[in-house]
Structures are given as C-alpha cells and as structure tokens.
C-alpha cells in the first residue's frame, strides 16, 4: 500500500479533482440544470482507464462540484457515489481490456449509463412534492434521455480525444502520464565482481 501513495499519484489525483471542479464551476448553472447539461468535466472520467488515483479524485471532484448544484445533499451524496461507482467500474475495464477503442466504449459506458439513471432521480427528488407521479415520471424520462445524450457527448467525444492524447504522451515517455516507472537493472553488484 505504501507504493500506491506515491508523490506522483497524490499530485495527479489532486490535479484531476481540481480540474473537475474548475471545469464544472466554469460553466456555472449550465453544468447542473437544463435539458442539455454542459459539463465537459465528465470527459475526465476516462482517466480512470489509466490511473487508479483517478477513482477517488473523480469522486472528490464531483462532491466538491456538486456543492453548488442547487439539488442539495441528494446531489452531493448520491451524485458523488454515482461518480465513485462509475470510476471504479471504468478502472476495472482499463485493467481487463487492452484494445483502445473497446476500452473507451466499455469504460465510458459506466459513467454514461449510471449518471443517466441516477441524476434524473436526484432532480425528481429535489423537486419534491411539486409534481405528481405522472409528471415526475415524464420528467425522469426526459432527463434520462438528456443525460444519456450529454454524458455520451462529453465522455465519448471529448473523452476519446483525451484518451488518445494520453496514449501518445505515454508512448513519448512523458513521465507525468506514465503510471509505473520501470526500474533499471542494478549493475552495482556485477561491477564489483
């Protein structure tokens, strides 16, 4: 466990969480409300395909971003938990699947579908007794379709660009984007012989 909490991973987690919050706050209420939710920070969920530290970073970033959502504790707690579960599943996908395109498709599916299911529920619950059962059901399915569309746009559209950019940077050997450092063989023993 000691090797997990390296300086590089802690810093990278902090940057991911901060970027999520900053990108969400930059769009103000458009990040939380409306039929087409503008939250490009969701593209960062693709980072869980590469880095295990992205999982808690995305959760923390989402919780902090949802402090201003207007949907209260529902969004802070359950929105954050949705991001956490989606990030864990995305990370697992990154470990199991090697094909880049398939990895994006399957890994991106979890944040898309989980947010499309949960966020509309949060919106309906936050509305409370303002609407009846039929109105709440209609509102849920309208928001479900909207979330499905916008999540897919950010994760598959912007997230794919982010994914392939990181793959290129890793191939070039940019150390910030490389998870494990390969140890050089220890030649000191052979030199002493």
Coordinates of C-alpha atoms in Angstrom, one line a residue:
X1 CA 0.0 0.0 0.0
X2 CA 3.0 2.2 0.6
X3 CA 3.9 2.1 -3.1
X4 CA 0.3 3.2 -4.0
X5 CA 0.6 6.6 -2.3
X6 CA 3.5 8.0 -4.2
X7 CA 4.0 11.7 -4.6
X8 CA 3.2 11.5 -8.3
X9 CA -0.1 9.7 -7.7
X10 CA -1.2 12.1 -5.0
X11 CA -0.3 15.1 -7.1
X12 CA -2.1 13.6 -10.2
X13 CA -5.2 12.9 -8.1
X14 CA -5.2 16.5 -6.8
X15 CA -4.9 17.9 -10.3
X16 CA -7.8 15.6 -11.6
X17 CA -10.1 16.6 -8.7
X18 CA -9.2 20.3 -9.1
X19 CA -9.8 20.2 -12.9
X20 CA -13.1 18.5 -12.4
X21 CA -14.3 21.2 -10.0
X22 CA -12.8 24.1 -12.1
X23 CA -14.4 22.8 -15.4
X24 CA -17.7 22.4 -13.7
X25 CA -17.7 25.8 -11.9
X26 CA -16.6 27.5 -15.2
X27 CA -20.0 26.8 -16.8
X28 CA -22.0 27.8 -13.7
X29 CA -25.6 26.6 -13.6
X30 CA -25.3 25.2 -17.1
X31 CA -23.3 22.4 -15.5
X32 CA -26.2 21.4 -13.4
X33 CA -29.5 22.4 -15.0
X34 CA -31.3 22.4 -18.3
X35 CA -32.2 19.8 -20.8
X36 CA -28.6 19.8 -22.2
X37 CA -26.3 19.8 -19.2
X38 CA -22.9 21.4 -20.1
X39 CA -20.4 19.6 -18.0
X40 CA -17.2 18.9 -20.0
X41 CA -15.5 17.8 -16.7
X42 CA -17.2 14.4 -17.3
X43 CA -14.6 13.7 -20.0
X44 CA -12.1 13.4 -17.2
X45 CA -13.9 10.1 -16.2
X46 CA -11.9 8.5 -19.0
X47 CA -8.8 9.0 -16.8
X48 CA -9.8 6.1 -14.6
X49 CA -8.9 3.8 -17.6
X50 CA -5.2 4.8 -16.9
X51 CA -4.8 5.8 -13.3
X52 CA -6.1 4.2 -10.1
X53 CA -5.8 7.5 -8.3
X54 CA -8.4 8.9 -10.7
X55 CA -11.1 6.9 -8.9
X56 CA -11.0 8.9 -5.6
X57 CA -10.1 12.1 -7.5
X58 CA -13.2 11.9 -9.6
X59 CA -15.3 11.2 -6.6
X60 CA -13.9 14.1 -4.6
X61 CA -14.1 16.4 -7.6
X62 CA -17.7 15.5 -8.2
X63 CA -18.7 16.0 -4.5
X64 CA -17.0 19.4 -4.4
X65 CA -18.5 20.5 -7.7
X66 CA -22.0 19.4 -6.6
X67 CA -21.8 21.7 -3.6
X68 CA -23.2 24.5 -5.9
X69 CA -25.7 22.3 -7.8
X70 CA -28.8 23.5 -6.2
X71 CA -30.1 20.0 -5.7
X72 CA -28.8 19.9 -2.1
X73 CA -27.5 16.9 -0.3
X74 CA -29.1 14.5 -2.8
X75 CA -26.7 15.6 -5.5
X76 CA -23.7 15.9 -3.1
X77 CA -24.0 12.4 -1.7
X78 CA -25.7 10.3 -4.4
X79 CA -24.1 12.2 -7.3
X80 CA -20.7 11.7 -5.7
X81 CA -21.4 8.0 -5.1
X82 CA -22.5 7.5 -8.7
X83 CA -19.2 9.0 -9.9
X84 CA -17.3 6.8 -7.5
X85 CA -19.0 3.6 -8.7
X86 CA -18.7 4.6 -12.3
X87 CA -15.0 5.4 -11.8
X88 CA -14.3 2.0 -10.1
X89 CA -16.0 0.1 -13.0
X90 CA -14.2 2.2 -15.5
X91 CA -10.8 1.5 -13.8
X92 CA -11.6 -2.2 -13.8
X93 CA -12.4 -2.0 -17.6
X94 CA -9.0 -0.4 -18.1
X95 CA -7.3 -3.4 -16.4
X96 CA -9.3 -6.0 -18.3
X97 CA -9.5 -4.7 -21.8
X98 CA -6.4 -4.0 -23.9
X99 CA -7.9 -2.8 -27.2
X100 CA -8.0 1.0 -27.1
X101 CA -11.4 1.5 -28.9
X102 CA -13.1 -1.2 -27.0
X103 CA -11.7 0.1 -23.7
X104 CA -13.2 3.6 -24.4
X105 CA -16.6 2.1 -25.4
X106 CA -16.9 -0.2 -22.4
X107 CA -15.1 2.1 -19.9
X108 CA -17.2 5.1 -21.0
X109 CA -20.4 3.2 -20.7
X110 CA -20.4 3.1 -16.9
X111 CA -20.3 6.9 -16.3
X112 CA -22.8 7.4 -19.2
X113 CA -25.4 4.9 -18.0
X114 CA -25.1 5.4 -14.2
X115 CA -25.4 9.2 -14.5
X116 CA -28.3 8.9 -16.9
X117 CA -30.1 6.7 -14.4
X118 CA -29.2 8.4 -11.1
X119 CA -29.1 12.2 -11.9
X120 CA -32.7 12.3 -13.2
X121 CA -33.8 10.6 -9.9
X122 CA -32.0 13.3 -8.0
X123 CA -33.7 16.0 -10.0
X124 CA -37.1 14.5 -9.4
X125 CA -36.5 14.0 -5.6
X126 CA -35.2 17.6 -5.3
X127 CA -38.4 18.8 -6.9
X128 CA -40.3 17.1 -4.0
X129 CA -44.0 17.4 -3.8
X130 CA -44.1 20.0 -6.6
X131 CA -45.3 17.4 -9.0
X132 CA -47.4 14.3 -9.1
X133 CA -46.4 10.8 -10.0
X134 CA -47.2 11.2 -13.8
X135 CA -45.3 14.5 -14.0
X136 CA -42.4 13.0 -12.1
X137 CA -42.2 10.0 -14.4
X138 CA -42.3 12.2 -17.5
X139 CA -39.6 14.5 -16.0
X140 CA -37.5 11.5 -15.1
X141 CA -37.5 10.0 -18.7
X142 CA -36.9 13.4 -20.3
X143 CA -33.9 14.0 -18.0
X144 CA -32.8 10.4 -18.6
X145 CA -32.6 10.9 -22.3
X146 CA -31.0 14.3 -21.9
X147 CA -28.3 12.9 -19.5
X148 CA -27.7 9.9 -21.8
X149 CA -27.1 12.3 -24.7
X150 CA -24.9 14.8 -22.9
X151 CA -22.9 12.2 -21.0
X152 CA -22.2 10.4 -24.2
X153 CA -21.1 13.6 -25.9
X154 CA -18.6 14.6 -23.1
X155 CA -17.3 11.1 -22.4
X156 CA -17.1 9.6 -25.9
X157 CA -16.5 12.9 -27.8
X158 CA -14.1 14.9 -25.6
X159 CA -13.0 11.9 -23.5
X160 CA -11.8 10.0 -26.6
X161 CA -9.6 12.9 -27.6
X162 CA -8.3 13.0 -24.0
X163 CA -7.7 9.2 -24.1
X164 CA -5.7 9.2 -27.3
X165 CA -3.7 12.2 -26.3
X166 CA -2.6 10.4 -23.1
X167 CA -1.7 7.3 -25.1
X168 CA 0.5 9.4 -27.3
X169 CA 2.1 11.2 -24.4
X170 CA 2.8 7.8 -22.7
X171 CA 4.3 6.5 -25.9
X172 CA 6.6 9.5 -26.0
X173 CA 7.7 8.7 -22.4
X174 CA 6.2 11.8 -20.8
X175 CA 6.6 10.7 -17.1
X176 CA 3.6 12.6 -15.8
X177 CA 1.3 10.3 -17.8
X178 CA 3.1 7.0 -17.0
X179 CA 1.8 5.1 -14.0
X180 CA 4.6 2.8 -13.1
X181 CA 8.2 3.6 -13.5
X182 CA 10.4 0.7 -14.8
X183 CA 13.3 0.1 -12.6
X184 CA 16.7 -0.1 -14.2
X185 CA 18.7 -3.2 -13.5
X186 CA 21.0 -2.8 -10.6
X187 CA 24.5 -3.1 -12.2
X188 CA 26.4 -2.3 -9.0
X189 CA 26.8 -5.9 -7.9
X190 CA 28.2 -7.1 -11.3
X191 CA 30.5 -4.1 -11.4
X192 CA 32.0 -5.1 -8.1
X193 CA 32.9 -8.6 -9.2

